[in-house]
């Protein structure tokens, strides 16, 4: 489920290395390390089904106002809102949407039923597979909830996959059933992404984490440029802000200086493994959280480096189930 967006050869090599080491490393650590938050040992909350209903069009009572879910139809399938991202729709002021501060502890779970017992203020979970009732239950415990959405590549297993034409789909991104988007086609992708963000809002999420948003430096099958990526990522930020949602910049380290003002926090994978963590410091300096994970490195290998930087760091398994080991 994770989406490390570094060059494809590096991603495949890392996946192979992790597969070879997982049996001897992660398993024993889960059972024997008392400092780990071994949530995988606890029975997860019994829900991960998509919420019934197609989200309604953006509320006319004000940007970012949650709308009432429409009459149920296809579970978990985002509807196409009328005129999503219409010019003239004013983004919600930054002060009225959630702004995660540096150092907030978090849980990132994309696999299995969401374990709601983890005592942290921020959860990041799959937008399609997490029911609105789970979001509401987490809110009742004082949690903020981030909606994970793949915004940069097509996934054949999503309920709205048929809405993405073949012309939008490029090369495989190294994950089964997934292909890079042609992010130059903003006119086609904007309403589709708006529908997904509407789904996040209708379920009550506080923010979105759009994944695979650095296709320009990948083997996407399209002649994408850095400017193409900046335009696309800023479009995503605008769609989120129009709906009152915070938005995180996922990886894309080269474009942090240009996109810092557009994004409310960062989500990073393996900056310690690749000696890149200092490049995320502008987010911290701007008072914005950096939610960070490592897969291969143990906490003793990176916490001493990332805690002084103000990061919200933890070790996770590659499958991003409930298990976590925070700094």
Coordinates of C-alpha atoms in Angstrom, one line a residue, residues 58-278:
X58 CA -19.8 21.1 -2.4
X59 CA -21.9 22.9 0.1
X60 CA -23.3 26.4 -0.9
X61 CA -23.3 27.5 2.7
X62 CA -19.6 28.2 2.6
X63 CA -16.3 26.8 1.4
X64 CA -15.2 23.8 3.4
X65 CA -18.6 23.2 5.0
X66 CA -19.2 19.4 5.3
X67 CA -22.1 18.3 3.1
X68 CA -24.8 15.7 4.0
X69 CA -24.1 12.4 2.3
X70 CA -26.5 11.6 -0.6
X71 CA -28.8 8.7 -0.9
X72 CA -26.8 5.5 -0.9
X73 CA -25.9 4.0 -4.3
X74 CA -22.6 2.3 -5.0
X75 CA -20.7 2.0 -1.7
X76 CA -17.5 4.0 -1.5
X77 CA -17.8 5.4 -5.1
X78 CA -17.2 9.1 -5.2
X79 CA -19.8 11.0 -7.2
X80 CA -19.0 13.6 -9.8
X81 CA -19.9 17.0 -8.2
X82 CA -21.4 19.7 -10.3
X83 CA -18.7 22.0 -11.5
X84 CA -16.0 20.9 -9.1
X85 CA -13.3 23.5 -8.5
X86 CA -15.3 26.1 -10.4
X87 CA -13.5 29.3 -10.9
X88 CA -14.7 31.9 -8.4
X89 CA -15.0 29.3 -5.6
X90 CA -13.1 31.0 -2.9
X91 CA -10.7 28.8 -0.9
X92 CA -11.4 28.6 2.8
X93 CA -9.0 31.0 4.7
X94 CA -6.0 29.1 6.0
X95 CA -6.8 30.0 9.6
X96 CA -10.2 28.2 9.5
X97 CA -8.8 24.8 8.4
X98 CA -6.7 22.4 10.4
X99 CA -3.0 23.2 10.5
X100 CA -1.0 20.3 12.1
X101 CA 1.9 21.6 14.1
X102 CA 5.3 20.0 14.3
X103 CA 5.8 17.1 16.6
X104 CA 2.3 15.7 16.6
X105 CA 2.3 11.9 17.1
X106 CA 0.4 10.0 14.4
X107 CA -0.7 6.7 13.1
X108 CA -0.6 5.7 9.4
X109 CA -2.6 2.6 8.6
X110 CA -3.6 1.7 5.1
X111 CA -4.1 -2.1 5.6
X112 CA -6.7 -3.9 7.6
X113 CA -9.6 -2.6 9.7
X114 CA -8.6 0.7 11.4
X115 CA -7.3 0.0 14.9
X116 CA -8.9 2.9 16.8
X117 CA -7.1 2.1 20.1
X118 CA -3.8 3.9 19.2
X119 CA -3.5 6.9 21.5
X120 CA -2.3 9.5 19.1
X121 CA -3.9 12.8 18.0
X122 CA -3.6 12.1 14.2
X123 CA -4.7 9.2 12.1
X124 CA -3.9 8.8 8.3
X125 CA -6.1 6.1 6.8
X126 CA -7.4 5.0 3.3
X127 CA -10.2 7.4 2.1
X128 CA -12.1 4.7 0.1
X129 CA -11.8 1.9 2.6
X130 CA -12.6 3.9 5.8
X131 CA -16.3 4.4 6.6
X132 CA -17.6 7.7 7.8
X133 CA -18.5 6.1 11.1
X134 CA -14.8 5.4 11.8
X135 CA -13.9 9.0 11.1
X136 CA -16.7 10.1 13.5
X137 CA -15.6 7.7 16.2
X138 CA -12.0 9.0 15.9
X139 CA -13.3 12.6 16.1
X140 CA -15.2 11.6 19.3
X141 CA -11.9 10.7 20.8
X142 CA -10.4 14.0 19.9
X143 CA -8.4 12.7 16.8
X144 CA -7.8 14.5 13.5
X145 CA -8.1 12.2 10.5
X146 CA -6.3 12.4 7.2
X147 CA -7.8 10.9 4.0
X148 CA -5.2 8.9 1.9
X149 CA -6.0 9.2 -1.8
X150 CA -3.8 8.1 -4.7
X151 CA -3.8 11.3 -6.8
X152 CA -1.0 10.5 -9.2
X153 CA -1.6 7.0 -10.6
X154 CA -4.5 4.9 -11.7
X155 CA -5.5 1.9 -9.5
X156 CA -7.6 -0.9 -11.1
X157 CA -9.1 -1.9 -7.8
X158 CA -10.7 1.4 -6.9
X159 CA -14.5 1.7 -7.4
X160 CA -14.1 4.8 -9.7
X161 CA -11.4 3.2 -11.8
X162 CA -13.6 3.2 -15.0
X163 CA -13.8 7.0 -14.9
X164 CA -10.1 7.3 -15.9
X165 CA -9.7 6.9 -19.6
X166 CA -6.9 4.9 -21.2
X167 CA -5.4 8.1 -22.5
X168 CA -4.8 9.2 -18.9
X169 CA -2.9 6.0 -18.0
X170 CA 0.8 5.7 -18.7
X171 CA 3.5 3.2 -17.6
X172 CA 3.2 1.0 -14.6
X173 CA 4.6 2.5 -11.4
X174 CA 5.9 -0.8 -10.0
X175 CA 2.8 -1.7 -8.1
X176 CA 0.4 -4.3 -9.5
X177 CA -2.6 -2.8 -11.2
X178 CA -1.3 0.8 -11.1
X179 CA -0.3 3.2 -13.9
X180 CA 1.0 6.8 -13.8
X181 CA -1.4 9.6 -14.8
X182 CA -0.8 12.1 -17.5
X183 CA -0.9 15.0 -15.2
X184 CA -0.8 17.5 -18.0
X185 CA -4.4 16.8 -18.7
X186 CA -5.8 18.9 -15.9
X187 CA -9.2 19.4 -17.6
X188 CA -9.8 15.6 -17.3
X189 CA -8.1 14.9 -14.0
X190 CA -9.5 18.0 -12.0
X191 CA -13.1 16.8 -11.8
X192 CA -12.0 13.3 -11.0
X193 CA -9.8 14.4 -8.2
X194 CA -12.5 16.9 -7.0
X195 CA -14.9 13.9 -6.7
X196 CA -12.4 12.0 -4.6
X197 CA -11.8 15.0 -2.4
X198 CA -15.6 15.5 -2.0
X199 CA -15.7 11.9 -0.8
X200 CA -13.1 12.7 1.8
X201 CA -15.0 15.8 2.9
X202 CA -18.4 14.0 3.0
X203 CA -16.9 11.4 5.3
X204 CA -15.7 14.1 7.7
X205 CA -12.0 13.9 7.1
X206 CA -9.9 16.9 8.2
X207 CA -7.2 16.6 5.5
X208 CA -6.0 14.7 2.5
X209 CA -2.8 12.9 1.7
X210 CA -2.5 12.7 -2.1
X211 CA 0.0 10.0 -3.1
X212 CA 2.4 9.6 -6.1
X213 CA 2.6 13.3 -6.9
X214 CA 6.1 13.4 -8.3
X215 CA 5.6 11.6 -11.7
X216 CA 7.8 14.1 -13.5
X217 CA 10.9 12.4 -12.2
X218 CA 9.6 8.9 -12.8
X219 CA 9.4 6.6 -15.9
X220 CA 5.7 7.6 -16.3
X221 CA 5.4 7.1 -20.1
X222 CA 4.8 10.8 -20.6
X223 CA 7.3 13.6 -21.2
X224 CA 6.4 15.4 -18.0
X225 CA 8.3 18.4 -16.7
X226 CA 8.8 19.9 -13.3
X227 CA 6.4 22.7 -14.3
X228 CA 3.8 20.1 -15.2
X229 CA 4.1 18.7 -11.7
X230 CA 4.0 22.1 -10.0
X231 CA 0.7 22.9 -11.8
X232 CA -0.8 19.6 -10.9
X233 CA 0.2 19.7 -7.3
X234 CA -1.1 23.2 -6.9
X235 CA -4.4 22.2 -8.5
X236 CA -4.7 19.5 -5.8
X237 CA -3.9 22.0 -3.1
X238 CA -6.6 24.4 -4.4
X239 CA -9.2 21.6 -4.5
X240 CA -8.4 20.6 -0.9
X241 CA -8.5 24.2 0.4
X242 CA -11.8 25.0 -1.5
X243 CA -13.3 22.2 0.5
X244 CA -11.8 23.3 3.9
X245 CA -9.4 20.4 3.9
X246 CA -5.7 20.6 4.8
X247 CA -3.4 18.9 2.4
X248 CA 0.0 17.2 2.7
X249 CA 2.9 17.2 0.3
X250 CA 3.9 13.5 -0.1
X251 CA 7.7 13.2 -0.7
X252 CA 8.5 15.4 -3.8
X253 CA 11.5 16.8 -2.0
X254 CA 12.9 18.8 -5.0
X255 CA 9.8 20.9 -5.1
X256 CA 9.5 21.8 -1.5
X257 CA 10.8 25.3 -1.9
X258 CA 8.2 26.0 -4.6
X259 CA 5.3 24.3 -2.9
X260 CA 5.8 25.1 0.8
X261 CA 3.2 27.9 0.7
X262 CA 0.6 25.7 -1.0
X263 CA 0.7 22.7 1.4
X264 CA -0.2 22.5 5.1
X265 CA 2.1 19.6 6.1
X266 CA 4.5 17.0 4.7
X267 CA 4.4 13.2 4.6
X268 CA 7.7 11.5 4.0
X269 CA 9.0 8.0 3.6
X270 CA 12.6 7.1 4.4
X271 CA 14.3 10.4 4.4
X272 CA 16.7 9.0 7.0
X273 CA 17.4 5.9 4.8
X274 CA 18.4 8.2 2.0
X275 CA 20.0 11.1 4.0
X276 CA 17.3 13.6 2.9
X277 CA 15.7 14.7 6.1
X278 CA 17.3 18.2 6.2

